[in-house]
Coordinates of C-alpha atoms (C1' of nucleotides) in Angstrom, one line a residue:
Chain A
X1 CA 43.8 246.0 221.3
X2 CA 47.5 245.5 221.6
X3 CA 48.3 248.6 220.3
X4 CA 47.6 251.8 221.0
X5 CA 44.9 253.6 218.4
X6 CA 46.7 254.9 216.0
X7 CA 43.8 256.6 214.2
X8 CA 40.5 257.9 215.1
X9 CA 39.4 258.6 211.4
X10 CA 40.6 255.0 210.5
X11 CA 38.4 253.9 213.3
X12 CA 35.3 255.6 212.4
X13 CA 35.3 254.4 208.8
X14 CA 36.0 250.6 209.5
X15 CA 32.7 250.8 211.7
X16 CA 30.9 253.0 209.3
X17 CA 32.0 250.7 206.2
X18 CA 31.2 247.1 208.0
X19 CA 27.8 248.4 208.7
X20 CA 27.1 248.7 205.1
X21 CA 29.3 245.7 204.1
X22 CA 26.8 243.7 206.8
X23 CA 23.8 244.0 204.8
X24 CA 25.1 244.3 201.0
X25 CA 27.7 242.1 201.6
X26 CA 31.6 242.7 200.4
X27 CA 30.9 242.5 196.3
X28 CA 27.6 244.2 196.8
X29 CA 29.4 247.2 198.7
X30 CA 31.1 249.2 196.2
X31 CA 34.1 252.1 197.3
X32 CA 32.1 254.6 196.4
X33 CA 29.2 253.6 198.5
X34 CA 31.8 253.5 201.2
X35 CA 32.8 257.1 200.2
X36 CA 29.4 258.5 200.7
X37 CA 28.8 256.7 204.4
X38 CA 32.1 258.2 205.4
X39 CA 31.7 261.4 204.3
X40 CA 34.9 261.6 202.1
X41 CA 35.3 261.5 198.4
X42 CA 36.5 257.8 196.5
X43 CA 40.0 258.5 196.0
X44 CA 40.5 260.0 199.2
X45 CA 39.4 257.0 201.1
X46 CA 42.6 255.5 199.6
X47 CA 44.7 257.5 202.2
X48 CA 43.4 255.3 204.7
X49 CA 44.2 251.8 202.9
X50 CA 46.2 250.3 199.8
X51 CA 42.8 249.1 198.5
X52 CA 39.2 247.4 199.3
X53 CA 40.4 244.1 200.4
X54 CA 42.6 245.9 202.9
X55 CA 39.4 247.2 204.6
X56 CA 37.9 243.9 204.9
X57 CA 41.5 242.6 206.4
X58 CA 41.5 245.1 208.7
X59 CA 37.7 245.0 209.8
X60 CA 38.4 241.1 210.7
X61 CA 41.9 241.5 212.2
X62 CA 40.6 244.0 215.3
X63 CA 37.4 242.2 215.5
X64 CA 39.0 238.6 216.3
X65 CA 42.0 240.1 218.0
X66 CA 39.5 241.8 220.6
X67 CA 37.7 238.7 220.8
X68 CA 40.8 236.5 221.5
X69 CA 42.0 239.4 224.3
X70 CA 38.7 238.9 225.8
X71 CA 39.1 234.9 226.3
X72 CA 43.1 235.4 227.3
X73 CA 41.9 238.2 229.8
X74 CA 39.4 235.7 230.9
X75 CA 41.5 233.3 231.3
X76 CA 44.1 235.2 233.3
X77 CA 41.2 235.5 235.8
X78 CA 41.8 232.1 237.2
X79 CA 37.6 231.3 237.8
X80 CA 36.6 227.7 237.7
X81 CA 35.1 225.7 235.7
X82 CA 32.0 226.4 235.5
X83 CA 32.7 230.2 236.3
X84 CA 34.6 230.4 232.9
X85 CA 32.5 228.9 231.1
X86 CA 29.6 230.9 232.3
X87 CA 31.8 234.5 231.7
X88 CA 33.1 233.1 228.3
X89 CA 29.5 233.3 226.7
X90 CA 29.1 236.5 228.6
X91 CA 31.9 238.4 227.0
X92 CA 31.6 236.8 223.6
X93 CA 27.4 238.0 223.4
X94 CA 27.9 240.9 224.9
X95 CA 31.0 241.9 222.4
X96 CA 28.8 240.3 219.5
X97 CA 25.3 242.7 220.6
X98 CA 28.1 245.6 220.7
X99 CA 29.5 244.9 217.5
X100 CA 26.8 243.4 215.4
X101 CA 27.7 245.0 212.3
X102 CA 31.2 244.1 211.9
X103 CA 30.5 240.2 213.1
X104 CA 28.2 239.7 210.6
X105 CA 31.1 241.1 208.2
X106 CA 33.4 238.4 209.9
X107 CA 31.2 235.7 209.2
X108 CA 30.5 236.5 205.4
X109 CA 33.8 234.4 205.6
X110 CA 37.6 234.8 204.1
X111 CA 36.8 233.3 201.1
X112 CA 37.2 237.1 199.8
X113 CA 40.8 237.7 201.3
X114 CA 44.1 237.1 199.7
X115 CA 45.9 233.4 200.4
X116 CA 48.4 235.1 203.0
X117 CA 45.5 237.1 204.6
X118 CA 43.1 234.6 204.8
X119 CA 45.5 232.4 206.5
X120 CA 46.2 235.0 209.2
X121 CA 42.6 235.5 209.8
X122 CA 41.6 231.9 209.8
X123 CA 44.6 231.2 212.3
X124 CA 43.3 234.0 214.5
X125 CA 39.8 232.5 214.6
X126 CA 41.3 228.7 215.5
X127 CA 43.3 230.1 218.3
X128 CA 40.1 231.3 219.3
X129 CA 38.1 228.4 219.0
X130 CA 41.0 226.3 221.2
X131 CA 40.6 228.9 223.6
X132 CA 37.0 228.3 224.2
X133 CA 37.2 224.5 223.4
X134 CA 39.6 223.9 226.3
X135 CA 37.0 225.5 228.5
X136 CA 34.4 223.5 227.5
X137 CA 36.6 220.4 227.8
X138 CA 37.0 221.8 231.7
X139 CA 33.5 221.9 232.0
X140 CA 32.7 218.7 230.9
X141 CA 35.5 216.9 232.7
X142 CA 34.3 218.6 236.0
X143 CA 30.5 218.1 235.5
X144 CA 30.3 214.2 234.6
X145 CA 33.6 213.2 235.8
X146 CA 35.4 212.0 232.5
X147 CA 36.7 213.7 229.3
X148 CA 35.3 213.8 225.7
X149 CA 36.9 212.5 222.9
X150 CA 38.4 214.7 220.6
X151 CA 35.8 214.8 217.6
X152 CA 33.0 214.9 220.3
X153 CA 34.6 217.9 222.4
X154 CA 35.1 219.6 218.8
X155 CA 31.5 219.2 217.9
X156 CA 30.2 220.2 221.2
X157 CA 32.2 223.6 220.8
X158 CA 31.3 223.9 217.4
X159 CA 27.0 223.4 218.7
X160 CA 28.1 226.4 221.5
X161 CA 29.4 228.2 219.0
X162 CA 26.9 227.9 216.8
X163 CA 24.2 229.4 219.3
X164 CA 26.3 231.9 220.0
X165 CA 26.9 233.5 216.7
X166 CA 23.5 232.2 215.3
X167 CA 22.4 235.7 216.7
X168 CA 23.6 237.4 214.3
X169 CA 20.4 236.6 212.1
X170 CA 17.7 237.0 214.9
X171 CA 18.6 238.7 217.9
X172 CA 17.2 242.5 218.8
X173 CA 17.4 243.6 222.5
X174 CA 14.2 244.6 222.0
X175 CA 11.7 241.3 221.5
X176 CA 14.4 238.8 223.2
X177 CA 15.5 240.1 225.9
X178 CA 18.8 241.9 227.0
X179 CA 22.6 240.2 225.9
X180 CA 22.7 239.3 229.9
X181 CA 19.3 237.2 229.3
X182 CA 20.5 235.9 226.2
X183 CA 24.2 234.7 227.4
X184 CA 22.5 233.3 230.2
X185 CA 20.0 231.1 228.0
X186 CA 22.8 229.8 226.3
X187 CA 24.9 228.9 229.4
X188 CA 22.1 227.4 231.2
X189 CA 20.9 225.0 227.6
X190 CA 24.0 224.5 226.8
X191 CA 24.6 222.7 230.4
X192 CA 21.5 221.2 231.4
X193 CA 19.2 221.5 228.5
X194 CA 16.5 223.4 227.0
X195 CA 14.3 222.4 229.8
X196 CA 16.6 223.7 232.6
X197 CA 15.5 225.7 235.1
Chain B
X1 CA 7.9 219.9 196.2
X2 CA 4.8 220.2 195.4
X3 CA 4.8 220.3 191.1
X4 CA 6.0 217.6 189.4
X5 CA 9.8 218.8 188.3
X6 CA 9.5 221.1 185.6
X7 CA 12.7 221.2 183.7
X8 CA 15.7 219.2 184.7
X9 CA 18.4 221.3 183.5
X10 CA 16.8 224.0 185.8
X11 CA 17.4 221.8 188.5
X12 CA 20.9 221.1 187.7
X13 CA 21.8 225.0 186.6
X14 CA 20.4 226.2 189.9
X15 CA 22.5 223.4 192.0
X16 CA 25.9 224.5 189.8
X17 CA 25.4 227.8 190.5
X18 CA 24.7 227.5 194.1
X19 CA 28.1 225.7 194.3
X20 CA 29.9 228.8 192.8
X21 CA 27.7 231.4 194.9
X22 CA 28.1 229.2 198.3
X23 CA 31.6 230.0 197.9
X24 CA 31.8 233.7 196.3
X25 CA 28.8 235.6 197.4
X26 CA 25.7 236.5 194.9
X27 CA 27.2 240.1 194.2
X28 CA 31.1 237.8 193.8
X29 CA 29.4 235.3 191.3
X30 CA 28.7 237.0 187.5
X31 CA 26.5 235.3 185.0
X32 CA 29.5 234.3 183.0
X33 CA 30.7 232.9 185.7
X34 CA 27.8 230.8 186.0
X35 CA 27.8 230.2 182.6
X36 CA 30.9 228.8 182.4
X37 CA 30.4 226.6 184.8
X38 CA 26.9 225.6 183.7
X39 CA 28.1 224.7 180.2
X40 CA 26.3 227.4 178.4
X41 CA 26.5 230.3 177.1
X42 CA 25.7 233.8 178.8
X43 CA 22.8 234.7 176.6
X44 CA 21.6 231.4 176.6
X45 CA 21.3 231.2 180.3
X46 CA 18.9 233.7 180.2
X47 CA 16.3 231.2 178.7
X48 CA 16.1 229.5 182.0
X49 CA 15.3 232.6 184.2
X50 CA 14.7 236.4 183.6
X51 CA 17.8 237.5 185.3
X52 CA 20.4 236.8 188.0
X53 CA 18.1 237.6 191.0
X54 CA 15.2 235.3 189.7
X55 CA 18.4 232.8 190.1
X56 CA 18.8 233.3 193.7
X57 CA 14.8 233.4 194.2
X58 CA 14.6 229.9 193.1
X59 CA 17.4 228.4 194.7
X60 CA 15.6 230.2 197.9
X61 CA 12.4 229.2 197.2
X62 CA 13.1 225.6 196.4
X63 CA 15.2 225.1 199.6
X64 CA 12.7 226.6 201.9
X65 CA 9.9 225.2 200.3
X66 CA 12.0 221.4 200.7
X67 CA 12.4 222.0 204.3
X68 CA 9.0 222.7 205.1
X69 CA 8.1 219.8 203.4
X70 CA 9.7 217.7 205.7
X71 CA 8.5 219.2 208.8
X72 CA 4.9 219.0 207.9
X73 CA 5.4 215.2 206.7
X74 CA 6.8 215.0 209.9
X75 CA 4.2 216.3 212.0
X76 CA 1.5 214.2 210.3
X77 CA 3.4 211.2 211.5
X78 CA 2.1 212.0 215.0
X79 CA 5.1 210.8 217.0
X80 CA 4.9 212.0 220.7
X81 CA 7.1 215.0 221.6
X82 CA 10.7 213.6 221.9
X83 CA 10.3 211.5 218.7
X84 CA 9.1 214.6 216.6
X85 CA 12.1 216.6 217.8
X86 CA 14.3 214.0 217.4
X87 CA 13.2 213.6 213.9
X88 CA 13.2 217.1 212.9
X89 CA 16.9 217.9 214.2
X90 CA 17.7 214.4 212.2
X91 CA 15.8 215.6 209.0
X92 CA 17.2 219.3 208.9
X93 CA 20.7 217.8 209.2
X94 CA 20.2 215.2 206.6
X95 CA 18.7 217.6 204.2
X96 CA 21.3 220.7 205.0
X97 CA 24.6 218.0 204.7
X98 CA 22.9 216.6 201.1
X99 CA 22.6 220.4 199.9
X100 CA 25.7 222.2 201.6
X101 CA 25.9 224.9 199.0
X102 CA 22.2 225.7 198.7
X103 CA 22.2 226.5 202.2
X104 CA 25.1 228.4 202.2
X105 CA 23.4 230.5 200.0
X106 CA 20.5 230.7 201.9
X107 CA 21.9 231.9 204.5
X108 CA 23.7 234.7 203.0
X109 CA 20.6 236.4 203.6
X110 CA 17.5 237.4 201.4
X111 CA 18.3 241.2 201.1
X112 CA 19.8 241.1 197.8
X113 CA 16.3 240.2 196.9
X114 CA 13.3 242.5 195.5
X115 CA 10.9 243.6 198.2
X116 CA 8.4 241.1 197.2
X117 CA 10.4 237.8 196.6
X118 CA 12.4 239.0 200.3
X119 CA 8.7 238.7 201.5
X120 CA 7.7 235.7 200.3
X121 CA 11.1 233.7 201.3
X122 CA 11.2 235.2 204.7
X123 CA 7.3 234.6 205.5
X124 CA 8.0 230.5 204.0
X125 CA 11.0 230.7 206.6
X126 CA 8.7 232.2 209.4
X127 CA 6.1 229.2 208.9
X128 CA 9.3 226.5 209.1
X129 CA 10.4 227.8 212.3
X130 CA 6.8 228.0 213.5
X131 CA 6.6 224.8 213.3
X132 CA 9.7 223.8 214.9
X133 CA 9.0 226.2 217.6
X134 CA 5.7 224.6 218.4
X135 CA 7.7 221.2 218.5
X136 CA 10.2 222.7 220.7
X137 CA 7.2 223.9 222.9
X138 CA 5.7 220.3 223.0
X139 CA 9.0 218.9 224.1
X140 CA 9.5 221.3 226.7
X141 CA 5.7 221.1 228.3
X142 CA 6.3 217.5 228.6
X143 CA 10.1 217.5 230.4
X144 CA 9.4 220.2 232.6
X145 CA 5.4 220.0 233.1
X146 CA 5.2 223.7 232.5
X147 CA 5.5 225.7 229.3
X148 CA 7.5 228.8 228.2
X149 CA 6.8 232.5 228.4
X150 CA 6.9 233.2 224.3
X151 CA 10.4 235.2 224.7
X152 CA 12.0 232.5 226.4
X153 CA 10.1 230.0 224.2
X154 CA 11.1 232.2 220.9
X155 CA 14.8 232.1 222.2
X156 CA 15.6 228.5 223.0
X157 CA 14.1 227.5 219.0
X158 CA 16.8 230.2 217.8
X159 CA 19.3 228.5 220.0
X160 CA 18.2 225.3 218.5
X161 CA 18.3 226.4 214.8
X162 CA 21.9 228.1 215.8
X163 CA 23.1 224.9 216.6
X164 CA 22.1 223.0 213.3
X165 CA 22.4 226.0 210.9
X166 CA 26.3 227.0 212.0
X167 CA 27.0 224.1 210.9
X168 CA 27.6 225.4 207.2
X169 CA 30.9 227.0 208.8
X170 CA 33.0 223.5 210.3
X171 CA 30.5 220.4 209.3
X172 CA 32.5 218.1 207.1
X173 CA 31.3 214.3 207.3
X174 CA 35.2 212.9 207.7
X175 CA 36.1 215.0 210.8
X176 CA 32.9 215.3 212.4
X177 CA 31.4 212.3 212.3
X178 CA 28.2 211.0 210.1
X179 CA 25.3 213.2 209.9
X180 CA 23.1 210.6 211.7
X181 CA 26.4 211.0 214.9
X182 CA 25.7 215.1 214.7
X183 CA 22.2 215.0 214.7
X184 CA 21.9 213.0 217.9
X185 CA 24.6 214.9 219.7
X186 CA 22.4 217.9 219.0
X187 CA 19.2 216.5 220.6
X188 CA 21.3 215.3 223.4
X189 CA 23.1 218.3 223.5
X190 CA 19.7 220.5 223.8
X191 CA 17.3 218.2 225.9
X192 CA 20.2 217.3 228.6
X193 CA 23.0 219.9 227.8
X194 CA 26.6 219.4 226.7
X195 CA 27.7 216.9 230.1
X196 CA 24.7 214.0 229.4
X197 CA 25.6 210.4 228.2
Chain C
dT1 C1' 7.0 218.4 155.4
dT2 C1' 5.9 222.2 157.6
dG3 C1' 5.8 225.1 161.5
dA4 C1' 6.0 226.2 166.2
dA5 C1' 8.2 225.8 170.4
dA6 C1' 12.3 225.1 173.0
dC7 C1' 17.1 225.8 173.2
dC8 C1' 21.3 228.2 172.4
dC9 C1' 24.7 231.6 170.7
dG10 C1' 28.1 235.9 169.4
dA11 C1' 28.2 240.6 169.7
dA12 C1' 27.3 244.5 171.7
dC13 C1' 24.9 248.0 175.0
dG14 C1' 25.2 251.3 178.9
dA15 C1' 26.3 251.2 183.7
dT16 C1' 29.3 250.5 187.3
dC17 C1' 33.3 248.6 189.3
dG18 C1' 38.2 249.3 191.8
dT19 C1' 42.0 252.0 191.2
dT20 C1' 45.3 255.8 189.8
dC21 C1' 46.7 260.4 188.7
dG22 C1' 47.8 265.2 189.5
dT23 C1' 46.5 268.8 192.3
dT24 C1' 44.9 271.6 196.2
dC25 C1' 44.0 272.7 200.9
dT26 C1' 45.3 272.2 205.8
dT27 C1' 48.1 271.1 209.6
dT28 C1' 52.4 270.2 211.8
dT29 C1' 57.3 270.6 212.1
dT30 C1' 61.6 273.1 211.6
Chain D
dA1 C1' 58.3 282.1 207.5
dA2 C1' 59.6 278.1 205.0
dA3 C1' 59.3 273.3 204.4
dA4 C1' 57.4 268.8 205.1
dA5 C1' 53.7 265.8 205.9
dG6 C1' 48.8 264.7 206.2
dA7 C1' 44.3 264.8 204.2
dA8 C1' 41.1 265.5 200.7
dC9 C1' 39.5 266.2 196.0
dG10 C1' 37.7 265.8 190.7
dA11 C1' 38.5 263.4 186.6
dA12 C1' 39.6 259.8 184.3
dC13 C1' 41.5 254.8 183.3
dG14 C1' 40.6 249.9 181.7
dA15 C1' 37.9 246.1 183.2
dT16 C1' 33.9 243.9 184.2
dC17 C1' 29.1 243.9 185.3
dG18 C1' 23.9 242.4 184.0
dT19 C1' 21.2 242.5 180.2
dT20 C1' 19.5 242.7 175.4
dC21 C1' 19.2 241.8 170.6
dG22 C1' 18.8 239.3 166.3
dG23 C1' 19.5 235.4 164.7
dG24 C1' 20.6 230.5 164.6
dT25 C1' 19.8 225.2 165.7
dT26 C1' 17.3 221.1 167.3
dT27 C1' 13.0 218.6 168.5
dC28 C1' 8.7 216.9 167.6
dA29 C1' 3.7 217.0 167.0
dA30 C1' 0.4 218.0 163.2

DNA sequence: TTGAAACCCGAACGATCGTTCGTTCTTTTT
DNA sequence: AAAAAGAACGAACGATCGTTCGGGTTTCAA
């Protein structure tokens, strides 16, 4: 987070609201269902934002801003190839198993967001995406010798990306084993295959 | 499928309004909505099903029931293990590009859903990735001469079904390249990892 | 030509939606 | 102690929701 938490409450009923807004969905969640999980009554939830839409703003703002800080801090670190590539995956599963709730709010999509806000959001998310792309492009150049073009290094992102947030609908520490197993699967397939090792 | 199809205008009510609901949500989508769009009136819609959630059932139902039509086809072919994986990835792709919306809806979850209906969509999605599990598991015994433990085994078909399913997020046929281009770069990309070619 | 079935409609029902209003209680600041 | 700001509330607003009802057409076999 750039800056400094500027309210606990605020806090509390983001990660309160997203967990019901990640299994009934933003329609499906009404404000006064959002009342009840909070403990507060409607209208004074309306202290705390201009309206519903804010909350859903506001849920995917700090969720993709920690995300990007992550990568940047990563980034900062000055690893190799192969070593960024490896602690990318790490951070972004183990941020996802810690945050379930409001990810699966984040992927619901923008469609529900105001033209100005969904632009923010989706510009966020890209920054991310060219982030983690430019890793995998270092990866690849370093592991066979020669880049990718541009539509291929975007899909092979997009297929890393995909396994990685794919957990969203499947994964329980429980049954599949812990986020450090999991990020490690995904490295290891997504460099040699799912017959690695 | 497996009846002969019933009613046409079913088929093309239940592909209009999984165009609107693909891009609102089930609980953002009303039934005037979806009669507007479907060229009827409100009360007249209700001819066609009993109510809105029957509406979501069937676009469910049908979609699953498509899928694990393919795969079984498939399987009675009797290719050896890389041709039957390589045709599955190829068949889901082909089949999720031709009906984008419908599996945007699908994937929006089942929870909106009575108990029973949830039941029977999730147990018809349990026995499709069954099957490509035991594919994946055929594939895998052959490359590496050894199988999986059932975690591990479990994990790498989620990773699998991450990669094709995410694709409802960036897939676009003009950026990306054809389906036929994105279905091979995901075998590639999950038999020899992202660096092979 | 008659009758049943399929198809379609306008109007309205009660319920719930997001939001606003005026007010009260509590905490902090002066 | 007085004043200002923060936090919370019940009650109500107009709008929209899914659904129902009673009646219309159209279609087509008997």
């Amino acid at each position: 987070m750039l800056e400094t938490n500027p309210n606990p409450n605020l806090d509390e009923i983001l990660i309160r609201s997203a967990r019901l807004m990640a299994h009934r969905g933003y329609h499906g969640t009404s404000m006064r269902d959002l009342a009840e999980v909070t403990g507060r009554s409607l209208s004074g939830l309306y202290h705390y934002f201009e309206g519903k839409e804010d909350l859903l703003y506001l849920i995917n703002k700090r969720g993709f801003s920690s995300l990007l800080d992550l990568a940047e801090d990563l980034r900062e670190a000055g690893f190799g190839p192969t070593e960024m590539l490896k602690g990318l995956i790490n951070r972004h599963i183990g941020f996802f198993v810690d945050h379930l709730d409001e990810m699966r709010v984040m992927m619901f999509g923008t469609l529900e967001l105001s033209k100005d806000r969904g632009r923010e959001i989706n510009r966020l998310k890209e920054v991310y995406r060219q982030n983690v792309q430019e890793i995998v492009q270092a990866y690849i150049a370093e592991a066979r010798g020669s880049g990718l073009s541009e539509v291929e290094l975007a899909r092979k992102t997009y297929l890393l990306f995909g396994m990685m947030n794919w957990i969203f609908g499947w994964y329980s520490s429980g049954a599949h084993g812990t986020p450090e197993d999991l990020a490690d699967d995904i490295f290891r397939t997504f460099t040699e295959g799912c017959a690695a090792g």
